[in-house]
CSV table of C-alpha atoms in Angstrom, one decimal:
chain,number,residue,atom,x,y,z
A,112,MET,CA,-9.7,16.4,-3.4
A,113,SER,CA,-12.7,18.0,-1.8
A,114,GLY,CA,-11.3,21.5,-1.8
A,115,PRO,CA,-8.3,23.2,-0.4
A,116,SER,CA,-9.1,22.8,3.3
A,117,SER,CA,-9.3,19.0,3.6
A,118,HIS,CA,-8.0,15.8,2.1
A,119,VAL,CA,-10.4,12.9,2.3
A,120,ILE,CA,-9.0,9.5,3.5
A,121,ARG,CA,-12.1,7.4,3.5
A,122,GLY,CA,-15.8,8.1,4.1
A,123,SER,CA,-16.3,11.2,6.1
A,124,VAL,CA,-12.8,11.2,7.6
A,125,SER,CA,-10.4,13.7,6.2
A,126,LEU,CA,-7.1,15.4,7.2
A,127,PRO,CA,-7.5,19.0,8.4
A,128,GLU,CA,-5.2,21.4,6.5
A,129,ALA,CA,-4.2,22.9,9.8
A,130,GLU,CA,-2.4,19.7,10.8
A,131,LEU,CA,-0.4,19.4,7.6
A,132,MET,CA,3.1,20.8,7.6
A,133,TRP,CA,4.5,21.8,4.3
A,134,ARG,CA,8.1,22.4,3.4
A,135,PHE,CA,9.5,23.5,0.0
A,136,SER,CA,13.0,23.1,-1.4
A,137,ARG,CA,14.8,23.1,-4.7
A,138,SER,CA,14.1,20.0,-6.7
A,139,SER,CA,16.5,17.9,-8.7
A,140,GLY,CA,15.5,16.6,-12.0
A,141,PRO,CA,13.8,18.2,-15.0
A,142,GLY,CA,13.3,22.0,-15.2
A,143,GLY,CA,16.1,23.6,-17.1
A,144,GLN,CA,17.4,26.9,-15.7
A,145,HIS,CA,14.1,27.5,-13.9
A,146,VAL,CA,14.9,24.6,-11.5
A,147,ASN,CA,17.8,26.4,-9.9
A,148,THR,CA,15.6,29.3,-8.6
A,149,SER,CA,12.3,27.7,-7.6
A,150,ASP,CA,11.4,25.6,-4.6
A,151,SER,CA,9.3,23.1,-6.4
A,152,GLN,CA,10.1,20.0,-4.3
A,153,VAL,CA,7.4,19.5,-1.7
A,154,GLU,CA,7.7,17.8,1.6
A,155,LEU,CA,4.4,17.1,3.4
A,156,ARG,CA,4.5,16.1,7.1
A,157,PHE,CA,1.6,14.9,9.2
A,158,ASP,CA,1.8,14.2,13.0
A,159,LEU,CA,0.1,10.9,13.2
A,160,ALA,CA,0.8,10.4,16.9
A,161,ARG,CA,-0.8,13.6,18.0
A,162,THR,CA,-3.7,14.0,15.5
A,163,GLU,CA,-7.3,14.0,16.7
A,164,ALA,CA,-8.7,13.8,13.1
A,165,LEU,CA,-8.6,10.1,12.9
A,166,PRO,CA,-10.8,7.6,14.8
A,167,PRO,CA,-8.8,6.0,17.6
A,168,VAL,CA,-9.0,2.6,16.0
A,169,TRP,CA,-7.7,3.9,12.7
A,170,LYS,CA,-4.9,5.8,14.4
A,171,GLU,CA,-3.8,2.8,16.3
A,172,ARG,CA,-3.8,0.7,13.1
A,173,ALA,CA,-1.9,3.3,11.2
A,174,LEU,CA,0.8,3.8,13.9
A,175,GLU,CA,1.3,0.1,13.9
A,176,ARG,CA,1.5,-0.4,10.1
A,177,LEU,CA,3.5,2.7,9.3
A,178,ALA,CA,5.9,2.2,12.3
A,179,ASN,CA,9.0,1.9,10.1
A,180,ARG,CA,8.1,5.1,8.2
A,181,LEU,CA,7.5,7.3,11.2
A,182,VAL,CA,10.0,9.6,12.7
A,183,GLY,CA,8.8,10.7,16.2
A,184,GLY,CA,5.2,9.9,15.2
A,185,VAL,CA,5.4,12.1,12.1
A,186,ILE,CA,4.9,10.7,8.6
A,187,THR,CA,6.6,12.5,5.7
A,188,VAL,CA,5.8,12.3,2.0
A,189,ARG,CA,7.9,14.0,-0.7
A,190,ALA,CA,7.0,14.9,-4.3
A,191,SER,CA,9.3,16.4,-6.9
A,192,GLU,CA,8.1,14.8,-10.2
A,193,HIS,CA,6.5,18.0,-11.5
A,194,ARG,CA,8.0,21.3,-12.4
A,195,SER,CA,5.3,23.3,-10.7
A,196,GLN,CA,5.1,23.5,-6.9
A,197,TRP,CA,1.3,23.4,-7.0
A,198,ARG,CA,1.2,20.1,-8.8
A,199,ASN,CA,3.8,18.6,-6.4
A,200,ARG,CA,1.6,19.8,-3.5
A,201,GLU,CA,-1.3,18.0,-5.0
A,202,THR,CA,0.7,14.9,-5.6
A,203,ALA,CA,2.0,14.9,-2.1
A,204,SER,CA,-1.4,15.3,-0.5
A,205,VAL,CA,-3.0,12.6,-2.7
A,206,ARG,CA,0.0,10.3,-1.8
A,207,LEU,CA,-0.4,11.0,2.0
A,208,ALA,CA,-4.2,10.4,1.8
A,209,ALA,CA,-3.7,7.1,-0.1
A,210,LEU,CA,-1.0,6.0,2.4
A,211,LEU,CA,-3.3,6.7,5.4
A,212,ALA,CA,-6.3,5.1,3.6
A,213,GLU,CA,-4.2,1.9,3.1
A,214,ALA,CA,-2.8,2.0,6.7
A,215,THR,CA,-6.2,2.4,8.3
A,216,ALA,CA,-8.0,-0.2,6.3
A,217,PRO,CA,-9.6,-2.9,8.3
A,218,PRO,CA,-7.7,-6.2,8.3
A,219,PRO,CA,-8.9,-8.8,5.8
A,220,ARG,CA,-11.4,-11.4,7.0
A,221,ALA,CA,-10.0,-14.6,8.3
A,222,ARG,CA,-10.1,-17.4,5.8
A,223,ARG,CA,-12.5,-20.2,6.7
A,224,LYS,CA,-11.1,-23.6,6.2
A,225,THR,CA,-13.1,-25.9,3.9
A,226,LYS,CA,-13.2,-29.6,4.2
A,227,ILE,CA,-12.4,-31.4,0.9
A,228,PRO,CA,-15.0,-34.1,0.2
A,229,ARG,CA,-13.6,-37.6,0.6
A,230,GLY,CA,-14.6,-38.7,-2.9
A,231,ILE,CA,-12.7,-35.8,-4.5
A,232,ASN,CA,-9.6,-36.5,-2.5
A,233,GLU,CA,-9.7,-40.2,-3.4
A,234,ARG,CA,-10.2,-39.3,-7.1
A,235,ARG,CA,-7.2,-37.0,-6.9
A,236,LEU,CA,-5.0,-39.7,-5.3
A,237,ARG,CA,-6.2,-42.2,-7.9
A,238,GLU,CA,-5.3,-39.9,-10.8
A,239,LYS,CA,-2.0,-39.1,-9.2
A,240,LYS,CA,-1.1,-42.8,-9.0
A,241,GLN,CA,-2.1,-43.3,-12.6
A,242,ARG,CA,0.1,-40.3,-13.7
A,243,ALA,CA,3.0,-41.8,-11.8
A,244,ASP,CA,2.6,-45.2,-13.4
A,245,THR,CA,2.4,-43.5,-16.9
A,246,LYS,CA,5.6,-41.6,-16.2
A,247,ARG,CA,7.3,-44.7,-14.8
A,248,GLY,CA,6.5,-46.4,-18.0
A,249,ARG,CA,8.4,-43.8,-19.9
A,250,THR,CA,11.8,-44.6,-18.5
A,251,GLY,CA,14.1,-45.7,-21.3
A,252,ARG,CA,14.9,-49.3,-20.0
A,253,ASP,CA,13.2,-51.2,-22.8
A,254,TRP,CA,14.5,-49.0,-25.6
A,255,GLY,CA,18.0,-50.3,-25.6
């Protein structure tokens, strides 16, 4: 992370701290008696539909790819693995940044079809026939 005020997604684009909504609650899991009194579970929400921090193309891409995870245009990330709230906050923000980085990544380049040279194709078919003949010769007819 590049400091407390922003969470870098990719390149010069980062999430402004002002647009992140944090919520803390009691966590289940490890922690002993301490866990009953501290709000160590972190829920980080980011309004993807209304943000101006992302380039329009990225935003469109993310809204499309994360459609099944959005609730009213808001993406939510939870973290409760650690006993300390601070570490859970860090985990949640890294997770959100990674999620958005993946969702805004450009689509992979289209695959270019390649033409298989005729000679290679013919050789493959020849070898295939030969293998079939070898296997046909293995049937147990003459063994009786």
